[in-house]
PDB file of C-alpha atoms in Angstrom:
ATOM      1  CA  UNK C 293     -15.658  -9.173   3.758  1.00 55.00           C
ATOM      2  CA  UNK C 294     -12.706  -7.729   1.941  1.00 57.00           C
ATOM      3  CA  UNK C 295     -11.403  -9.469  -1.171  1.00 65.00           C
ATOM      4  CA  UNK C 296      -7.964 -10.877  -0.661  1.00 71.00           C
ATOM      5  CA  UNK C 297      -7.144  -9.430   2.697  1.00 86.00           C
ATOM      6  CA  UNK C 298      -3.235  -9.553   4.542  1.00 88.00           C
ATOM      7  CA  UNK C 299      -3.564 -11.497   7.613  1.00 97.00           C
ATOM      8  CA  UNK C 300      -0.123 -12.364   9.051  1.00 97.00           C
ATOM      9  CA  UNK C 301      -1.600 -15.024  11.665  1.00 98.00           C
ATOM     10  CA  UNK C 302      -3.782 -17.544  12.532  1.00 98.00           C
ATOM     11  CA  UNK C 303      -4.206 -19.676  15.924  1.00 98.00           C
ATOM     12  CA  UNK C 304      -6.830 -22.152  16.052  1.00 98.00           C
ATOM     13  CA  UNK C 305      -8.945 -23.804  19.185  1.00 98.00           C
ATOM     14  CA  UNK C 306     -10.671 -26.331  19.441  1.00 98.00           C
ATOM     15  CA  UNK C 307     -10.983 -30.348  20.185  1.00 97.00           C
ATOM     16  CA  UNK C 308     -10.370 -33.613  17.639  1.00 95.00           C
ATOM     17  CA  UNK C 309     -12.029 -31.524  14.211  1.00 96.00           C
ATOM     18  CA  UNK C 310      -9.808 -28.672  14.529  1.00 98.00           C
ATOM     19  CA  UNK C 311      -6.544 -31.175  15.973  1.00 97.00           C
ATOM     20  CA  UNK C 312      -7.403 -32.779  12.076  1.00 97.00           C
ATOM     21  CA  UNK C 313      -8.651 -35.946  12.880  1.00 93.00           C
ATOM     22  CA  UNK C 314      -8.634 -38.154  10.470  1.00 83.00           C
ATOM     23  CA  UNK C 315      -6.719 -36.373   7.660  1.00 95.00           C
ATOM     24  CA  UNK C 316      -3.720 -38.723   8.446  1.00 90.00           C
ATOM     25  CA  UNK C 317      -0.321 -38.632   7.241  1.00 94.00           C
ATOM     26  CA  UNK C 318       2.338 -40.850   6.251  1.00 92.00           C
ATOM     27  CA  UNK C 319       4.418 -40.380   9.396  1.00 93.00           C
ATOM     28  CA  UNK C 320       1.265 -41.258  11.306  1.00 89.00           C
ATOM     29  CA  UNK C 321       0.367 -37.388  12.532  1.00 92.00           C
ATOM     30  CA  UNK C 322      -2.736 -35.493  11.392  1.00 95.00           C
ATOM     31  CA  UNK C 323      -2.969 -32.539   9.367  1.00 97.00           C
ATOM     32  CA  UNK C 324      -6.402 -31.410   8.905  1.00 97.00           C
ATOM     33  CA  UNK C 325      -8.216 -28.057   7.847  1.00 98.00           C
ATOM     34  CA  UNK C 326      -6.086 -26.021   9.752  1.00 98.00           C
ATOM     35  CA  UNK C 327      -3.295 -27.102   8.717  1.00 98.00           C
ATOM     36  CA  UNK C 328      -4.162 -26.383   5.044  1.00 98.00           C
ATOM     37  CA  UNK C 329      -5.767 -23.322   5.561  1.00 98.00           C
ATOM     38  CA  UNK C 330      -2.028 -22.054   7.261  1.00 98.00           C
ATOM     39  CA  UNK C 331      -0.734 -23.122   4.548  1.00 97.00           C
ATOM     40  CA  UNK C 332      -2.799 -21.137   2.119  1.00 97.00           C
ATOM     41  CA  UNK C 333      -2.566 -18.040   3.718  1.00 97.00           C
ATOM     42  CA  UNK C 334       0.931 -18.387   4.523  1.00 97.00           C
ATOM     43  CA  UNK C 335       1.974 -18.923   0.652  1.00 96.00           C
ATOM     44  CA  UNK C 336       0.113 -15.355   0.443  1.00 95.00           C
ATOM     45  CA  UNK C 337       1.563 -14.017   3.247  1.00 96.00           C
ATOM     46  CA  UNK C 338       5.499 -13.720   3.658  1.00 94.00           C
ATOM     47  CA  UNK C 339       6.212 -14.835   7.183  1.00 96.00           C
ATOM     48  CA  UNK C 340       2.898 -15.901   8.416  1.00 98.00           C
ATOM     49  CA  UNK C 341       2.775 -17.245  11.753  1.00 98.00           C
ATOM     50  CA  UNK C 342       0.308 -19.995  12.734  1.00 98.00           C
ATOM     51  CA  UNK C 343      -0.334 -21.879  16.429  1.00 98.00           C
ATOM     52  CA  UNK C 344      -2.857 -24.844  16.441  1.00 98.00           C
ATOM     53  CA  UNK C 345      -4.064 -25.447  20.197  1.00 98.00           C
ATOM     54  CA  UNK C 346      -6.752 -27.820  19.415  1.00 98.00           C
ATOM     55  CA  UNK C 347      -6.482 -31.760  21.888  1.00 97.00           C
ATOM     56  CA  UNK C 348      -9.161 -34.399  20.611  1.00 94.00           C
ATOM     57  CA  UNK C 349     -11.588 -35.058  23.076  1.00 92.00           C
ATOM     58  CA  UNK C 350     -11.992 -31.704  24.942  1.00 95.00           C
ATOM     59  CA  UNK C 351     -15.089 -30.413  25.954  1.00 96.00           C
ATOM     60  CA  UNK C 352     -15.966 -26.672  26.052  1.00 97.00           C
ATOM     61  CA  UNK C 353     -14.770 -26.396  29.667  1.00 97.00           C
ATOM     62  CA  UNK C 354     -11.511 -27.738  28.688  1.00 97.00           C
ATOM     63  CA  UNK C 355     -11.113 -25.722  25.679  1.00 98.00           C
ATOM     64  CA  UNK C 356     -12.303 -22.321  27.836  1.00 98.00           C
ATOM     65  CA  UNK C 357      -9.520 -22.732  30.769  1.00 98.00           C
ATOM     66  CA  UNK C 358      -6.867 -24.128  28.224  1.00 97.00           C
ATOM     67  CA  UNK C 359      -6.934 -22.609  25.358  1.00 98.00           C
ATOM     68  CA  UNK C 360      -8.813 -19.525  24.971  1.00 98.00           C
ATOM     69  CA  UNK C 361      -6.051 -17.297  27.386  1.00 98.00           C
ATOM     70  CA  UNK C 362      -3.127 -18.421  25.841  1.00 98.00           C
ATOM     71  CA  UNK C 363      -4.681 -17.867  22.509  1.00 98.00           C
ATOM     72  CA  UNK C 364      -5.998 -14.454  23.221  1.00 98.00           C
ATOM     73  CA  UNK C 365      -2.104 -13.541  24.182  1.00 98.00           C
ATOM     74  CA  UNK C 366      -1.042 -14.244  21.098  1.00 98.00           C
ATOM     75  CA  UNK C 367      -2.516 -11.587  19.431  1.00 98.00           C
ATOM     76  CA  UNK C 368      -3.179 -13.296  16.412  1.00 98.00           C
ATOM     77  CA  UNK C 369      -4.589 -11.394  13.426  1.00 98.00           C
ATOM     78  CA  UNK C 370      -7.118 -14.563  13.115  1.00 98.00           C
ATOM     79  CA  UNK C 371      -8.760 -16.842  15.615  1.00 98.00           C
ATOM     80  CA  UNK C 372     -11.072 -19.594  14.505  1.00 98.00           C
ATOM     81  CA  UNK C 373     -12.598 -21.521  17.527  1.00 98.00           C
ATOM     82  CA  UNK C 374     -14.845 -24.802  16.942  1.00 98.00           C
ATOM     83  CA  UNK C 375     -16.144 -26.176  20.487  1.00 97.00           C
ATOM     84  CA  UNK C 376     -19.079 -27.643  22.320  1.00 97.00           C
ATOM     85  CA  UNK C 377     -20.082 -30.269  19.717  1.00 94.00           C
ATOM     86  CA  UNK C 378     -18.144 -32.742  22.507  1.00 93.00           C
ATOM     87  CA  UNK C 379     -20.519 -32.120  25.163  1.00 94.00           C
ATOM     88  CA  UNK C 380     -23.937 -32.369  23.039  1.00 93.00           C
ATOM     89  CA  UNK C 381     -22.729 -35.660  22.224  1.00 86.00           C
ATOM     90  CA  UNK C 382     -22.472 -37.258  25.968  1.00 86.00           C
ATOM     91  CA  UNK C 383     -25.962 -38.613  27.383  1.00 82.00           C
ATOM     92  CA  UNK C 384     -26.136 -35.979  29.316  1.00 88.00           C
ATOM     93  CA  UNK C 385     -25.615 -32.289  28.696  1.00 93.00           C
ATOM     94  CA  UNK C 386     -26.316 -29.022  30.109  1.00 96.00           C
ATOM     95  CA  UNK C 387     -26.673 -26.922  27.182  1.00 97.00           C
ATOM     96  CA  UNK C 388     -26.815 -23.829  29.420  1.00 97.00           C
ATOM     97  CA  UNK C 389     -23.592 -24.423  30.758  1.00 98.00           C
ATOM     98  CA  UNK C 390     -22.245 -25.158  27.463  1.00 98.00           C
ATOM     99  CA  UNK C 391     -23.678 -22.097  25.764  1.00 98.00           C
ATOM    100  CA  UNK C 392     -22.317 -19.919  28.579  1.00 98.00           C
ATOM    101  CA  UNK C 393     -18.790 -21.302  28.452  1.00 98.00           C
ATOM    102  CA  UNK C 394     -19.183 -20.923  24.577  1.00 98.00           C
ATOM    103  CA  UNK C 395     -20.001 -17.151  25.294  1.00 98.00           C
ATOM    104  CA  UNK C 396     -17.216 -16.773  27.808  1.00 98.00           C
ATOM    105  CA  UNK C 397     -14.880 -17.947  25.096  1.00 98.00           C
ATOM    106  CA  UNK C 398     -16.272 -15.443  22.562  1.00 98.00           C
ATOM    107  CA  UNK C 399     -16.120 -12.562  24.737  1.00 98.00           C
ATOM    108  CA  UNK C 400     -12.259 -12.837  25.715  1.00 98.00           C
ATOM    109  CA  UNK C 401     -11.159 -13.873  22.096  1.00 98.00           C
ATOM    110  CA  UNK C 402     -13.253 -11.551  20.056  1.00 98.00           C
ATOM    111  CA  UNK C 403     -11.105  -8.737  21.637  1.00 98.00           C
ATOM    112  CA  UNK C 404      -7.558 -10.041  20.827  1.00 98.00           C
ATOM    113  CA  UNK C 405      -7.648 -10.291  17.514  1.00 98.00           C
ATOM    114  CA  UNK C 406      -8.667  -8.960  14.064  1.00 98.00           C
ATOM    115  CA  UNK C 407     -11.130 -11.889  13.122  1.00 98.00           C
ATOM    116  CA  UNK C 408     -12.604 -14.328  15.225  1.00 98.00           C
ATOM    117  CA  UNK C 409     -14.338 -17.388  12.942  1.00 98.00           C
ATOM    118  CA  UNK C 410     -16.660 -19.210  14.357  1.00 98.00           C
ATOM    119  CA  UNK C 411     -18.348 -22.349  12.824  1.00 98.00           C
ATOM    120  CA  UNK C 412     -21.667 -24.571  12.682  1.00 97.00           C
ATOM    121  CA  UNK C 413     -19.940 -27.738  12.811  1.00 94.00           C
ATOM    122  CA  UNK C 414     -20.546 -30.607   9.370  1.00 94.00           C
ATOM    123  CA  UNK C 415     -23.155 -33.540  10.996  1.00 87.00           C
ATOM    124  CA  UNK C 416     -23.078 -36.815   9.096  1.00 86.00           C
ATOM    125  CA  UNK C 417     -25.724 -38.570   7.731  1.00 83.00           C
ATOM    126  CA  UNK C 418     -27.570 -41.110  10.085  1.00 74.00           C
ATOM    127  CA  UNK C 419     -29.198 -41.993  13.181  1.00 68.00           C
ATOM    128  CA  UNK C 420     -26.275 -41.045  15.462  1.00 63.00           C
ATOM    129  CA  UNK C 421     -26.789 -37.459  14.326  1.00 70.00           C
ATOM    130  CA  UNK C 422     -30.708 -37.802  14.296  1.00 78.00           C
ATOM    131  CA  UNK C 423     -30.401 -38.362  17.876  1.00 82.00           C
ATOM    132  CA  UNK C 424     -28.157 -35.246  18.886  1.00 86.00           C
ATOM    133  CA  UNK C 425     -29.604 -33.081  16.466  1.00 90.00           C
ATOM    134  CA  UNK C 426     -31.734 -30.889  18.957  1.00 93.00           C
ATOM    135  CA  UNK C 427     -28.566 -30.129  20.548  1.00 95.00           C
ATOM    136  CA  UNK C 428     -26.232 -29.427  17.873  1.00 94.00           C
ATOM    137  CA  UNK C 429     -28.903 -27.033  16.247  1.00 95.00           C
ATOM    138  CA  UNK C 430     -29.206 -24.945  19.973  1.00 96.00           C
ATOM    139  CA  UNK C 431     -25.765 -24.726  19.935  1.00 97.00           C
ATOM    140  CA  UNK C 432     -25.531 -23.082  16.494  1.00 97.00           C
ATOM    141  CA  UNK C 433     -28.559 -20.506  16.907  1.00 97.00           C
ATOM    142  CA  UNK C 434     -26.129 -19.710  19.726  1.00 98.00           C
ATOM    143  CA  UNK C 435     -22.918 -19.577  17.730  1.00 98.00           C
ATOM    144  CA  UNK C 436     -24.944 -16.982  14.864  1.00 98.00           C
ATOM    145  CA  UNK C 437     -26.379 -14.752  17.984  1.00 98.00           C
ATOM    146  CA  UNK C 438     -22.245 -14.482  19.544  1.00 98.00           C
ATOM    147  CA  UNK C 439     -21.770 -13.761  15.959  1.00 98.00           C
ATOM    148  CA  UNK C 440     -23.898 -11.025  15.554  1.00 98.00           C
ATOM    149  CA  UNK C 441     -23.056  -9.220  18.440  1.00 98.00           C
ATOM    150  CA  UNK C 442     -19.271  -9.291  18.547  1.00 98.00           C
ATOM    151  CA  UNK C 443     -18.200  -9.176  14.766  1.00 98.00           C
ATOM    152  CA  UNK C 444     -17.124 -12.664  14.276  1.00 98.00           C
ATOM    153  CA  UNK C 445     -17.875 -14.630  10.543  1.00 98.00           C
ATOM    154  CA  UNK C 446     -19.871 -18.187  10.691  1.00 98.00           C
ATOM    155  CA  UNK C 447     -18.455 -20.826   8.686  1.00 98.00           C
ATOM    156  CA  UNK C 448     -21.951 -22.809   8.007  1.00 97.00           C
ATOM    157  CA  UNK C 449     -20.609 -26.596   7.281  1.00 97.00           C
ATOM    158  CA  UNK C 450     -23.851 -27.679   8.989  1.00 95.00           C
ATOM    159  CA  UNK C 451     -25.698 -26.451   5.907  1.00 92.00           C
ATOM    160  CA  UNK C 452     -22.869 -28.211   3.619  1.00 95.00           C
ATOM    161  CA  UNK C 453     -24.716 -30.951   1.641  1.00 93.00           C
ATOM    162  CA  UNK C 454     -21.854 -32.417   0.394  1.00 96.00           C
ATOM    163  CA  UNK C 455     -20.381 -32.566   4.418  1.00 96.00           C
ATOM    164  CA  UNK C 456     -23.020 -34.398   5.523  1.00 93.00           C
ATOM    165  CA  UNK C 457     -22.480 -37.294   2.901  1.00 93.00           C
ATOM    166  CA  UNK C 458     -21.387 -40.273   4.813  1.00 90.00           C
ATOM    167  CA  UNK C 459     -18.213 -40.850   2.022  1.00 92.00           C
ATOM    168  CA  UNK C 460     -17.142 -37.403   3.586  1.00 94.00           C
ATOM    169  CA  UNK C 461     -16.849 -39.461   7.081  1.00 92.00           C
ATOM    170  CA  UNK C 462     -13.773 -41.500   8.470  1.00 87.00           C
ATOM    171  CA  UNK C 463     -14.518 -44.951   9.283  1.00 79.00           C
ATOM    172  CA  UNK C 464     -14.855 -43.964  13.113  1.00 82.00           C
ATOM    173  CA  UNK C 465     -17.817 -41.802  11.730  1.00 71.00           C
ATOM    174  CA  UNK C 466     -17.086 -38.778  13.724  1.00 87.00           C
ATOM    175  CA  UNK C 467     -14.374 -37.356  11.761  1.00 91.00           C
ATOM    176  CA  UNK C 468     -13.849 -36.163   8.418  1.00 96.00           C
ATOM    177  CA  UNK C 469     -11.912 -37.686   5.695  1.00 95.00           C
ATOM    178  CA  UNK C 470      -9.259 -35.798   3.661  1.00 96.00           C
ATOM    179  CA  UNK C 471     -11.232 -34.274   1.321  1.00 96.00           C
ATOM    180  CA  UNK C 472     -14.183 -33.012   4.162  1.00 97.00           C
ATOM    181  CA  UNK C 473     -10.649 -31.543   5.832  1.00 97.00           C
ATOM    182  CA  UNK C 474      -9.974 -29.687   2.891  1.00 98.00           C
ATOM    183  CA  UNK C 475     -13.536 -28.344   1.623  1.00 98.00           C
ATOM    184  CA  UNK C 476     -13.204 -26.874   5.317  1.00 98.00           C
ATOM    185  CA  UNK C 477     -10.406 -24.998   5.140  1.00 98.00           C
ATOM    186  CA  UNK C 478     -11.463 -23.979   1.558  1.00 98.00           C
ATOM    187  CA  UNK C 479     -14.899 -22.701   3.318  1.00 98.00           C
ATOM    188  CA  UNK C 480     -12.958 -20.886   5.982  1.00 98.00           C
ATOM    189  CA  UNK C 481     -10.695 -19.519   3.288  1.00 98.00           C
ATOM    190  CA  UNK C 482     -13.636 -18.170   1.447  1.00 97.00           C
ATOM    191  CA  UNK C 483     -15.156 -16.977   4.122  1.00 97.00           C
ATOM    192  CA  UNK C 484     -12.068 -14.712   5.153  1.00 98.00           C
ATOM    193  CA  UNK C 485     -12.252 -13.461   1.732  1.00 96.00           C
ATOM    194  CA  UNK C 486      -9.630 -14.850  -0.384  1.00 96.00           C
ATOM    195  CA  UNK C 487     -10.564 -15.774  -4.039  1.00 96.00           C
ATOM    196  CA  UNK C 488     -12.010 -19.432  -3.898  1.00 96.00           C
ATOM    197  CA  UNK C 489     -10.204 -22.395  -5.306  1.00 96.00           C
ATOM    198  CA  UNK C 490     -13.374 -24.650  -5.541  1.00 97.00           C
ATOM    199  CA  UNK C 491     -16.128 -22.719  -5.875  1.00 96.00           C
ATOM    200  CA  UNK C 492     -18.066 -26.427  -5.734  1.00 96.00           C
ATOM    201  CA  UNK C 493     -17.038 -27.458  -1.804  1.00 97.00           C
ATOM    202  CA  UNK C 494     -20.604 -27.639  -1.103  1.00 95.00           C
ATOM    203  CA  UNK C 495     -22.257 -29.342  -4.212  1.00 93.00           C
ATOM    204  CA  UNK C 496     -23.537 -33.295  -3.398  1.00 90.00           C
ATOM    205  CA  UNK C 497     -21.396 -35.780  -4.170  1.00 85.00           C
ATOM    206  CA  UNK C 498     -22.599 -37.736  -7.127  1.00 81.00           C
ATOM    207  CA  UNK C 499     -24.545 -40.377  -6.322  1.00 76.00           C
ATOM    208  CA  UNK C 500     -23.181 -44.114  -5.633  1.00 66.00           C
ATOM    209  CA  UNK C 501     -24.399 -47.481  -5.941  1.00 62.00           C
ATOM    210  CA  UNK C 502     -25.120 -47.666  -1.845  1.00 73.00           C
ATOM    211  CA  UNK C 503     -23.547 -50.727  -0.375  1.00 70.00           C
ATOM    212  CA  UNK C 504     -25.175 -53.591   0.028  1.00 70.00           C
ATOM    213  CA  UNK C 505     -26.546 -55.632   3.628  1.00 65.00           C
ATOM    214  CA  UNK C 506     -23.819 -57.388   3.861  1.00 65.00           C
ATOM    215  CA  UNK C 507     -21.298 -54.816   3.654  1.00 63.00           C
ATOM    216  CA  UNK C 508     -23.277 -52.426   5.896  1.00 60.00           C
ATOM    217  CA  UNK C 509     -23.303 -55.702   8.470  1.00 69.00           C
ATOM    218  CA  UNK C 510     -19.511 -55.963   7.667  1.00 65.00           C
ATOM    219  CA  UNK C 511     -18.769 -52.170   8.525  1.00 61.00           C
ATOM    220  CA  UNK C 512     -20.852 -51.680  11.511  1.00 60.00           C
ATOM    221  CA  UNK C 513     -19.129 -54.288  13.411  1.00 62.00           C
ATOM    222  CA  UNK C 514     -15.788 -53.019  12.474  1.00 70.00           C
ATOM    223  CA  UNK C 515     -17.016 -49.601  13.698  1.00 59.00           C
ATOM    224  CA  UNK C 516     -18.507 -51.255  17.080  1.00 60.00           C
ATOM    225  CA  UNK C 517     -15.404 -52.690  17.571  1.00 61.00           C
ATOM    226  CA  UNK C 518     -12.675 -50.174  16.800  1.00 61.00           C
ATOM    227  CA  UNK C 519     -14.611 -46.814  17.679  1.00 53.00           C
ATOM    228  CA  UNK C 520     -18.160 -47.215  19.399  1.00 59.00           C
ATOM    229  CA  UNK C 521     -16.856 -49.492  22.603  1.00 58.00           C
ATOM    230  CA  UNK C 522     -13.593 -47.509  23.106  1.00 60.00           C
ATOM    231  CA  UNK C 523     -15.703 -44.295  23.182  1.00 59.00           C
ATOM    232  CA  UNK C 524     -18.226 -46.157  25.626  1.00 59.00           C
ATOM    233  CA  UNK C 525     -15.146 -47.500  28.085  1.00 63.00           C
ATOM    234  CA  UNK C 526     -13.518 -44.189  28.076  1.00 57.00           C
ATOM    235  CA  UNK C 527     -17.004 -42.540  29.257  1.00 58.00           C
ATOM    236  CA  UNK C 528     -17.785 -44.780  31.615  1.00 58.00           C
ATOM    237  CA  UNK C 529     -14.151 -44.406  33.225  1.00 59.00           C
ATOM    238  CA  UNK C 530     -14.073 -40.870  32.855  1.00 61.00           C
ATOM    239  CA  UNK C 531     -11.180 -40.834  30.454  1.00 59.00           C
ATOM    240  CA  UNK C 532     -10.516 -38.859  27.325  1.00 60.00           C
ATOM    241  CA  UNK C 533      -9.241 -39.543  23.998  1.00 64.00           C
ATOM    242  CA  UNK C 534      -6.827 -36.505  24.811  1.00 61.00           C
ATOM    243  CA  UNK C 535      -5.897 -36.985  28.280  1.00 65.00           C
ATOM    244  CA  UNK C 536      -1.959 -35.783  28.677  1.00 75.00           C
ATOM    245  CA  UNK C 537      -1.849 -34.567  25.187  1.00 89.00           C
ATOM    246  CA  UNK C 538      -0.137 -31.279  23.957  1.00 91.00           C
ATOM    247  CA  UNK C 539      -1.561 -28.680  21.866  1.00 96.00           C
ATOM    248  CA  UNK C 540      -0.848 -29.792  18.406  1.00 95.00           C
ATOM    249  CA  UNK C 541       1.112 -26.806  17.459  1.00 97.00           C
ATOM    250  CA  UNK C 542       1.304 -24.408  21.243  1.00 97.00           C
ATOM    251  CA  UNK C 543       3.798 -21.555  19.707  1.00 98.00           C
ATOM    252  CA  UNK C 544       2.843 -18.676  16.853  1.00 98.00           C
ATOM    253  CA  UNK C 545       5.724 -19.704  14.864  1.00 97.00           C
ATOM    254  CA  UNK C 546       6.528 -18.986  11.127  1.00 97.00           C
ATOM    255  CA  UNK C 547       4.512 -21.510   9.290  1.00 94.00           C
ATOM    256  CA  UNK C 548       6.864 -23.585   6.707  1.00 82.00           C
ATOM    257  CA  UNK C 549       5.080 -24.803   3.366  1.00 65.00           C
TER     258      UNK C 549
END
């Protein structure tokens, strides 16, 4: 990878990680890796355009007859496309369906633009993840083998120790915080071959006194509450998080810092 290259555009694809869930901001709107990682490039880059097409909630299908035409019209210098962590997280999953559709994606974006990044997705800590594991893991053997054969860069967060850290995780313990958000984008920036800012995204975090019984009681019903029986009701009903939604950012417009 070249050292400090010109790219004049970036559209991203994707579901809730790429949208920037939960990197919130004061007006209530989320910003997220993306978001910083336009913002990078574009204070390199006079006139850098940038299109985020990522809805929370969608699963590969969604992102395959959504997204991945309109963002291979663009044209865009970079693509980065995160998808099929969604479906390996429902109880049940075809994961030959979703590796196909994940190929399907690859082959029409690779094409249209310059440099297509592709990711193995940051898995917290815990028994959620122990449980979908299997899944996650055959999706990103398959995610290094599209790699390989069509010239697009991996972005390994999987392998991340300090991603994995449970601090790095939003109360809802699917999304990152503000700082996971931006040791992403720095990952994706180093990875596209800019000079790093934190050479130390992946190092641990230093260790904590853990939190006591109590408190872990305290949290988990909070997290039952607010996040775990939502998520149940909306599968059971057939709903989604991003139902009606709008691509966070649908136009390759001129970024603004």
């Amino acid at each position: 990878m070249q050292t400090n290259p010109t790219y004049s555009s970036l559209v991203a694809v994707g579901d809730s990680f790429t949208e920037g869930m939960s990197d919130l901001l004061p007006d209530g709107s989320y910003r997220g890796w993306a978001d910083l990682l336009a913002g990078r490039m574009a204070a390199v880059t006079p006139g850098f355009r940038y299109a985020n097409l990522a809805v929370r909630g969608k699963l590969i299908q969604q992102i395959v007859d959504e997204q991945v035409d309109v963002a291979a019209a663009m044209q865009a210098d970079v693509i980065t496309l995160v998808g099929g962590l969604n479906d390996t997280l429902r109880p049940k999953c075809d994961m030959v369906r979703v590796r196909d559709l994940l190929t399907e994606a690859v082959e029409r974006l690779a094409p249209s633009c310059k440099q297509l990044v592709l990711m193995r997705s940051p898995g917290r800590q815990g028994p959620v993840l122990e449980r979908f594991r299997p899944r996650m893991e055959e999706l990103f053997v398959t995610v290094d083998e599209l790699a390989a054969r069509h010239g697009a860069v991996v972005v390994d967060l999987y392998g991340a120790a300090s991603l994995s850290d449970p601090r790095m995780w939003d109360v809802d313990r699917l999304h990152l915080t503000a700082d996971g958000h931006r040791r992403v984008a720095e990952a994706v920036w180093q990875t596209l071959g800019y000079d790093p800012d934190d050479t130390e995204w992946r190092t641990p975090l230093p260790a904590s006194v853990p939190p006591g019984w109590v408190a872990r009681r305290i949290a988990d019903a909070r997290f039952t509450r607010q996040h775990l029986l939502p998520w149940i009701g909306r599968r059971l009903t057939g709903r989604s998080s991003g139902d009606g939604r709008p691509a966070k950012r649908p136009d390759l417009l001129p970024y603004d810092l």
